[in-house]
Tab-separated table of C-alpha atoms in Angstrom:
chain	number	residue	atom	x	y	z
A	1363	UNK	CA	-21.600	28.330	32.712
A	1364	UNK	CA	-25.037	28.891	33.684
A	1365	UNK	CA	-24.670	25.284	35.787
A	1366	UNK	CA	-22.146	27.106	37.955
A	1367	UNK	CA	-24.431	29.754	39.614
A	1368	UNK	CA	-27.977	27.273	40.041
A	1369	UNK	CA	-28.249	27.123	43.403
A	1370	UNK	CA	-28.862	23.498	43.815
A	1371	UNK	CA	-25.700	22.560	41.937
A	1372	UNK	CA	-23.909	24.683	44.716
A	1373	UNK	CA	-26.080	22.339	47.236
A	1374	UNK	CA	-24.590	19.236	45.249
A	1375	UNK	CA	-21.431	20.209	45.987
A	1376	UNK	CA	-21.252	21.362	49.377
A	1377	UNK	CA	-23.628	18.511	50.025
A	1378	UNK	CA	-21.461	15.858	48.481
A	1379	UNK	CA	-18.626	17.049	50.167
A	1380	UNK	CA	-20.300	16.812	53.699
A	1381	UNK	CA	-21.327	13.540	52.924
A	1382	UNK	CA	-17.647	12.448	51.643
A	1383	UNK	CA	-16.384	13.932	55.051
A	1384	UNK	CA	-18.865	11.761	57.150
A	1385	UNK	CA	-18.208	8.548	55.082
A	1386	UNK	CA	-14.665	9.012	55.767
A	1387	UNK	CA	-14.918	9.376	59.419
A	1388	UNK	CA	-17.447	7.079	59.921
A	1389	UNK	CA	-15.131	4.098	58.334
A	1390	UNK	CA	-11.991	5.235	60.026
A	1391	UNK	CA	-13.988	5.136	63.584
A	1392	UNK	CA	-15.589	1.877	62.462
A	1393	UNK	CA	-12.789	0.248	61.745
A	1394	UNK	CA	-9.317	1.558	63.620
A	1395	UNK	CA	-11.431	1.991	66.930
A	1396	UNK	CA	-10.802	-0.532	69.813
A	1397	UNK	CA	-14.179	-1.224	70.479
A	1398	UNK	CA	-13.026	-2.223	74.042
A	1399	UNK	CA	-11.505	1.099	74.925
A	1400	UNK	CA	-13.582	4.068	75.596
A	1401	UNK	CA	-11.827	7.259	75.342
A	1402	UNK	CA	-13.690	10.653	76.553
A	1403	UNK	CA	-11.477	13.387	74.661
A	1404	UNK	CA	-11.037	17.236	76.733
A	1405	UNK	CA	-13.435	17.910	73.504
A	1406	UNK	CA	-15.658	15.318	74.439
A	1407	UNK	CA	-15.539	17.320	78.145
A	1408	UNK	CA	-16.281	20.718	76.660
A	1409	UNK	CA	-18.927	19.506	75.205
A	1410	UNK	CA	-20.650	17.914	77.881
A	1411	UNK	CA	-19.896	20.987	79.854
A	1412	UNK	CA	-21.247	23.459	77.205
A	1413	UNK	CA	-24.702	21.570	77.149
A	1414	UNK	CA	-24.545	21.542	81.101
A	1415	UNK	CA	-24.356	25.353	80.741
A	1416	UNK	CA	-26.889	25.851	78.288
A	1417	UNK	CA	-29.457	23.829	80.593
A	1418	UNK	CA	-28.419	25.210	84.027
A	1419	UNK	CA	-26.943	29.012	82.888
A	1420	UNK	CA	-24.116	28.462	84.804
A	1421	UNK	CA	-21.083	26.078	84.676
A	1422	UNK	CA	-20.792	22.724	86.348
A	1423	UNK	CA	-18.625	22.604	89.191
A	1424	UNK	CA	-16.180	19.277	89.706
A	1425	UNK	CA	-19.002	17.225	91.045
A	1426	UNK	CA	-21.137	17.451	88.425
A	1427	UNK	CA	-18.726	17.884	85.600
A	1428	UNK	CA	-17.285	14.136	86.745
A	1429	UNK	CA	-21.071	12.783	86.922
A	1430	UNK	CA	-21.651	13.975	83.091
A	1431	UNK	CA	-18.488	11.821	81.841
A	1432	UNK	CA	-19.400	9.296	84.154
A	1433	UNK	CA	-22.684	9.236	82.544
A	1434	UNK	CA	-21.194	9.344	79.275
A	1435	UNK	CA	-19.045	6.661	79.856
A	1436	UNK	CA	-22.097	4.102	80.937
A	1437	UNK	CA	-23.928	5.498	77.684
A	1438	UNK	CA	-21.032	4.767	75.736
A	1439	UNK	CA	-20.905	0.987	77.248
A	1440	UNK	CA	-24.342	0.048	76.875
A	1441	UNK	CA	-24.859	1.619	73.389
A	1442	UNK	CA	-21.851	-0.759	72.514
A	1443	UNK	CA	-23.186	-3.738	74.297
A	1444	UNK	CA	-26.639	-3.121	72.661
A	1445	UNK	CA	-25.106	-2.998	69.097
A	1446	UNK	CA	-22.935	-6.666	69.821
A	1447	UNK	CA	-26.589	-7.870	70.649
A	1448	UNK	CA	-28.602	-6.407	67.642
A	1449	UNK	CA	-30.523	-4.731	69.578
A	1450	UNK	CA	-30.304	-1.903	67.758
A	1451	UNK	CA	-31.034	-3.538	64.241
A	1452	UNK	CA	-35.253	-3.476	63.915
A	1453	UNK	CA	-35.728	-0.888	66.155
A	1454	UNK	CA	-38.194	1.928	64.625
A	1455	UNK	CA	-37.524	4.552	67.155
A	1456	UNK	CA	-33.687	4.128	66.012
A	1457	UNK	CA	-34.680	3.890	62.676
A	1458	UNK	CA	-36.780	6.999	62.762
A	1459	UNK	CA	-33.632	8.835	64.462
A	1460	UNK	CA	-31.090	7.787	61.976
A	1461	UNK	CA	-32.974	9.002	59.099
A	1462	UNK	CA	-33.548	12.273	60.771
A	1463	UNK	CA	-30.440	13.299	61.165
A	1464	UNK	CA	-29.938	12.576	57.347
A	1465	UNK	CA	-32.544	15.031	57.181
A	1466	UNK	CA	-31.239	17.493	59.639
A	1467	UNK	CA	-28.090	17.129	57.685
A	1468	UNK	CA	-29.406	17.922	54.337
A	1469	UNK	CA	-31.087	21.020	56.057
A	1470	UNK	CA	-28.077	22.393	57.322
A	1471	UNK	CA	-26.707	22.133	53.611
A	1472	UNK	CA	-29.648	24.409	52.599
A	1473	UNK	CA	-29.028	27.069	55.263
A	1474	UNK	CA	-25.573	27.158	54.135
A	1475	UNK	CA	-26.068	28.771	50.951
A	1476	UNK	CA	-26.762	32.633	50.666
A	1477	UNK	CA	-28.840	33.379	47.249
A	1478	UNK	CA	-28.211	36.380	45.556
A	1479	UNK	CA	-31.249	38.613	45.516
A	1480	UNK	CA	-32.100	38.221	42.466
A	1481	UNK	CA	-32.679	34.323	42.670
A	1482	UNK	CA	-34.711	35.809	45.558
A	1483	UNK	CA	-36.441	37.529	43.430
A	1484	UNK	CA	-37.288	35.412	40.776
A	1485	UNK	CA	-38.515	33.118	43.615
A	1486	UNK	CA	-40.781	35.859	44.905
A	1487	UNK	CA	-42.587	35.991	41.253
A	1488	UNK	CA	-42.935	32.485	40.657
A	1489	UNK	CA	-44.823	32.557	44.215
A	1490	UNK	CA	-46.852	35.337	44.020
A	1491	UNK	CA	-49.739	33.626	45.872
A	1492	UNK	CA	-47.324	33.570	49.419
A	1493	UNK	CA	-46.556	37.022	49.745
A	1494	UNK	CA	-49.402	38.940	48.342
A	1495	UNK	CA	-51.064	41.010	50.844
A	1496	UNK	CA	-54.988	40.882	50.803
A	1497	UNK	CA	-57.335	42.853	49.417
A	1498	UNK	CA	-58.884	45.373	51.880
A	1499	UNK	CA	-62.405	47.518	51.979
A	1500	UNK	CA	-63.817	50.319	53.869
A	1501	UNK	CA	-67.302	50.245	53.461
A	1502	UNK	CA	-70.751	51.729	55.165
A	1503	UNK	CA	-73.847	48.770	55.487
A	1504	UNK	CA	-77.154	49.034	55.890
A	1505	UNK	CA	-79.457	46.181	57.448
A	1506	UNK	CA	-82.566	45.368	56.187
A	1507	UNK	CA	-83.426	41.724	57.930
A	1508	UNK	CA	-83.358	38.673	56.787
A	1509	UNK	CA	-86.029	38.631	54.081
A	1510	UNK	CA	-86.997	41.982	53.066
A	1511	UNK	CA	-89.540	42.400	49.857
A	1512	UNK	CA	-88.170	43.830	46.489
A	1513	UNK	CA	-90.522	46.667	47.062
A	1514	UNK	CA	-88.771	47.113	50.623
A	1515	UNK	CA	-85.212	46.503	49.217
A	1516	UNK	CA	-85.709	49.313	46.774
A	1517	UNK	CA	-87.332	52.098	48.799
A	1518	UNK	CA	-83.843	51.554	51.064
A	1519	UNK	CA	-81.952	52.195	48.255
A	1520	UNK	CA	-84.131	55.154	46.719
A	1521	UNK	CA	-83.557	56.586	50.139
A	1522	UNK	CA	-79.878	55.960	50.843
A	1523	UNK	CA	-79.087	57.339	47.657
A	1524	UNK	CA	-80.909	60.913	48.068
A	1525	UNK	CA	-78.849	61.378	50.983
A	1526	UNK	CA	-81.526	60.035	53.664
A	1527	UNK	CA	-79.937	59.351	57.168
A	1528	UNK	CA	-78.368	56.364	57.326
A	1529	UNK	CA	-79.271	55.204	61.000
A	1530	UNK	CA	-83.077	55.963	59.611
A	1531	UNK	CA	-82.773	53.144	57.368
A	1532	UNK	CA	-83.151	49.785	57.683
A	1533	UNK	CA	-83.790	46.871	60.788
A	1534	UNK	CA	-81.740	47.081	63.778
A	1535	UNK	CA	-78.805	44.861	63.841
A	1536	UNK	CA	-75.693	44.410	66.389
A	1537	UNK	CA	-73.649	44.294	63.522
A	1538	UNK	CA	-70.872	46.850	63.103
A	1539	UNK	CA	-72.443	49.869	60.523
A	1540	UNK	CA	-69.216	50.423	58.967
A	1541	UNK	CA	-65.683	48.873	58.836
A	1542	UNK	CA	-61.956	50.792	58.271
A	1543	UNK	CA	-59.750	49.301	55.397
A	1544	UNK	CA	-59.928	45.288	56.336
A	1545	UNK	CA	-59.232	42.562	54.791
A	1546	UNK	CA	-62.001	40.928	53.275
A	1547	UNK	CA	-60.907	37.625	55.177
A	1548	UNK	CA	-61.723	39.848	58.030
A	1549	UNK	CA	-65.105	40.943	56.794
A	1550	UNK	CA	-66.446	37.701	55.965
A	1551	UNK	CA	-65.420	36.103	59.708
A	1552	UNK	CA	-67.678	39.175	60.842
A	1553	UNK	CA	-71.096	38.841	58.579
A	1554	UNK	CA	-70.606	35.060	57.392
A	1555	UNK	CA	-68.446	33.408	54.250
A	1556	UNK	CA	-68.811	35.580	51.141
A	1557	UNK	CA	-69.821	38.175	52.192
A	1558	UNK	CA	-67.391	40.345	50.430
A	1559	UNK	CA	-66.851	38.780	47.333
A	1560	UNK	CA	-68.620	40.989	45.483
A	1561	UNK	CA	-66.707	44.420	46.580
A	1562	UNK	CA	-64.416	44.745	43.780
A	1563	UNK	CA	-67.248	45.098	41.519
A	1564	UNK	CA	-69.289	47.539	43.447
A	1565	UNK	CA	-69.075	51.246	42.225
A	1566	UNK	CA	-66.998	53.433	45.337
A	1567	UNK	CA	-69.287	55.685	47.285
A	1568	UNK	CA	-72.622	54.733	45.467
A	1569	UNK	CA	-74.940	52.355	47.581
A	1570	UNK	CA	-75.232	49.240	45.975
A	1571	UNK	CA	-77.173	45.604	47.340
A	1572	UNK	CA	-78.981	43.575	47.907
A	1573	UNK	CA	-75.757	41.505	49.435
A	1574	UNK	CA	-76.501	38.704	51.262
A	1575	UNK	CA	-74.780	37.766	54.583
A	1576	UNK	CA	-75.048	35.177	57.118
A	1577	UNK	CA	-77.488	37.401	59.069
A	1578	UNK	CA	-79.938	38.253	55.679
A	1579	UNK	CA	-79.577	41.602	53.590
A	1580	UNK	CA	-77.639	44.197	53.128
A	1581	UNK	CA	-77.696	47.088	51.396
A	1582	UNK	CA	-73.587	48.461	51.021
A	1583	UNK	CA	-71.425	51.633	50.029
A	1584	UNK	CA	-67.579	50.955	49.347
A	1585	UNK	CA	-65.671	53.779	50.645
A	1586	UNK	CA	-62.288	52.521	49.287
A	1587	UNK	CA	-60.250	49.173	48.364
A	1588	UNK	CA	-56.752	48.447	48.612
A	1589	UNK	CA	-56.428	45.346	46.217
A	1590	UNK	CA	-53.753	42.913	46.738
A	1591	UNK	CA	-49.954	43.862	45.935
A	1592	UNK	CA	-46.888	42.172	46.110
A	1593	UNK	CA	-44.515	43.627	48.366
A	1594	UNK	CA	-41.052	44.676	47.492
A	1595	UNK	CA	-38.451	41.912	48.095
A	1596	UNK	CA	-36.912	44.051	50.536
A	1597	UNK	CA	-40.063	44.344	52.783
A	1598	UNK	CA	-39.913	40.404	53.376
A	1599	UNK	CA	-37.145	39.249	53.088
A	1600	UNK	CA	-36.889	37.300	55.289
A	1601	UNK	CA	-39.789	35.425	54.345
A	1602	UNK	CA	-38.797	35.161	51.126
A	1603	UNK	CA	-35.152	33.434	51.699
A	1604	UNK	CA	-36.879	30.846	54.446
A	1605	UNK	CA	-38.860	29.601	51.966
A	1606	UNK	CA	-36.528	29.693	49.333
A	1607	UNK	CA	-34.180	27.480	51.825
A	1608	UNK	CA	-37.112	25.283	52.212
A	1609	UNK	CA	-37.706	24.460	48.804
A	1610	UNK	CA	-34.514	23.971	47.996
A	1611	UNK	CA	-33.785	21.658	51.314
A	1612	UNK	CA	-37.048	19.683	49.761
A	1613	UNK	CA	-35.021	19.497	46.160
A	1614	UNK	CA	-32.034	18.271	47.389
A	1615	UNK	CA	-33.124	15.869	49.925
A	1616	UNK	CA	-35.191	14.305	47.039
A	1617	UNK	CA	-31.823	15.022	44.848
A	1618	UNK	CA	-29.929	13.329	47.244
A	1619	UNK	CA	-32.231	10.282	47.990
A	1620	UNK	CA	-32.346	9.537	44.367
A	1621	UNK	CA	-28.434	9.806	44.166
A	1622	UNK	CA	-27.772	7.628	47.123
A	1623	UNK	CA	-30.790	4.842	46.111
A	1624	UNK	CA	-28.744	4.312	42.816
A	1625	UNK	CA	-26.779	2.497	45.059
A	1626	UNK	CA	-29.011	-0.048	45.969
A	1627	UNK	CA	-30.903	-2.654	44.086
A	1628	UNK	CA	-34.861	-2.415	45.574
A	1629	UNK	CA	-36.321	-5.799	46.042
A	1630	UNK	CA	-39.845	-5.298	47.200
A	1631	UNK	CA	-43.065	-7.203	46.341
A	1632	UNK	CA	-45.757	-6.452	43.647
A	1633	UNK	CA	-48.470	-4.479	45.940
A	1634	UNK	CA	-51.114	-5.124	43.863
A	1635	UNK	CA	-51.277	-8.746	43.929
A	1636	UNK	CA	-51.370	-7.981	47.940
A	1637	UNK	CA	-54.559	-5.713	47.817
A	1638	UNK	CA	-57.816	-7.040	48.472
C-alpha cells in the first residue's frame, strides 16, 4: 500500500496515461488524415486568435484574423511538402525541438501533482543544505596594518581589553569598524575570503585576534551570532515544492527514458576502439 501514495508512482500513472492519449491521437491523425486536405477547425481559429491577443492586447479584427489562417494554411502546406521530401529527417534543429517537447511534456506531468506536506517535509530534511539560512555576526574590529610585531599585537589587545578607546587603537584603515548581524558571506566579500571563519569559535564580547584579512591584521570582538537554522516549511514553501517538482520531473524523465528505450534495441559502436 505504501506504492500507492510515492509520488513518482502517481507520476507513472498520470504520465503513462498522457503518453497513451498522445499515441492514440497521433496514429489516428497519421493514418485517417487526407494528407491532401487541410482543414483549419473554429478551434484551430480561437487559437490563432488567442495568441494574436496575447501579443497585441487586443483582438484581431477581420483583416488580420483571415491573414493568421492564411498563414496557417501556407505553414500547414509547406511543413507537409517538407516531410514528402525528408527534409525534415536529419535535421538537428528539429531534432532538438522534438525532444523538447518530450521534455516539456514530462514537466507538465511533474507540476501536476500536489505533495502532501509532509513529503514536503521530508524533502526539506533530506536537503538541509538548500534552505538553511547563513550564519550571521555582529562584531567590533580593530586594525593594526599589515604586519604588526607580536609585541605590537599584544599591547592592542592588553589595551582593548582594559576598556581603552577603541578609535585610539590601532592603524587607520577605510574599512568599516564594526558590522550589524551579516552574513559571514557578506563579511568575507568586505575584508577578503576567510575572514570570518573563525567567529564561531571566538568568545562573545571579549577581544580576540590576531585574524588575518585581505588587508593584514585584525584584532576582533563578536557582539553576537545567529548560526544557521532551517526555516519552518511554511516560511518557504514555495521553494520547497519547486524543487521538489524539479527533482521529481528529473526522476521521471530518467524513469520514463528508461521505460520507453526498452523498446528499442541500441546498436552503437565500441567507443573505445575509436579513441586515440
Amino acid at each position: 500500500m505504501r506504492l500507492l501514495k510515492e509520488p513518482l508512482f502517481h507520476f507513472f500513472l498520470i504520465g503513462a496515461a498522457i503518453f497513451f492519449w498522445f499515441h492514440i491521437v497521433s496514429t489516428d491523425s497519421e493514418t485517417v488524415e487526407d494528407l491532401e486536405t487541410i482543414t483549419i477547425s473554429e478551434s484551430d481559429v480561437a487559437l490563432l486568435a488567442s495568441q494574436f491577443e496575447a501579443m497585441r492586447k487586443r483582438s484581431p479584427n477581420s483583416a488580420e484574423l483571415q491573414a493568421l489562417v492564411n498563414a496557417s494554411i501556407r505553414e500547414e502546406i509547406l511543413v507537409r511538402e517538407a516531410k514528402k521530401l525528408g527534409l525534415d529527417r536529419g535535421d538537428t534543429v528539429i531534432r532538438s525541438r522534438l525532444s523538447q517537447k518530450m521534455d516539456f511534456l514530462t514537466e507538465a506531468i511533474a507540476t501536476s501533482v500536489v505533495p502532501e506536506d509532509e513529503e514536503l517535509e521530508a524533502f526539506l530534511q533530506h536537503n538541509p543544505e538548500r534552505y538553511a539560512t547563513p550564519t550571521k555576526v555582529a562584531f567590533t574590529q580593530v586594525f593594526l596594518g599589515e604586519d604588526p610585531s607580536d609585541a605590537e599585537i599584544e599591547q592592542a589587545l592588553t589595551a582593548l581589553r582594559t576598556d581603552q578607546d577603541v578609535t585610539a587603537v590601532g592603524a587607520s584603515t577605510l574599512l568599516p569598524a564594526s558590522m550589524p548581524l551579516t552574513p559571514t558571506r557578506a563579511i568575507d566579500s568586505v575584508f577578503g575570503a576567510g575572514f570570518s571563519k573563525d567567529f564561531e569559535e571566538v568568545e562573545t564580547d571579549q577581544w580576540s585576534g590576531p585574524i588575518q584579512s585581505g588587508y593584514g591584521v585584525h584584532l576582533v570582538q563578536v557582539l553576537a551570532i545567529e548560526p544557521s537554522q532551517i526555516p519552518p516549511l511554511s516560511e518557504i514553501h514555495s521553494a520547497v515544492l519547486r524543487d521538489w517538482r524539479r527533482t521529481m520531473s528529473e526522476d521521471l524523465a530518467l524513469a520514463q527514458f528508461n521505460a520507453l528505450a526498452e523498446n528499442y534495441e541500441i546498436v552503437a559502436p565500441d567507443l573505445s576502439g575509436l579513441l586515440k
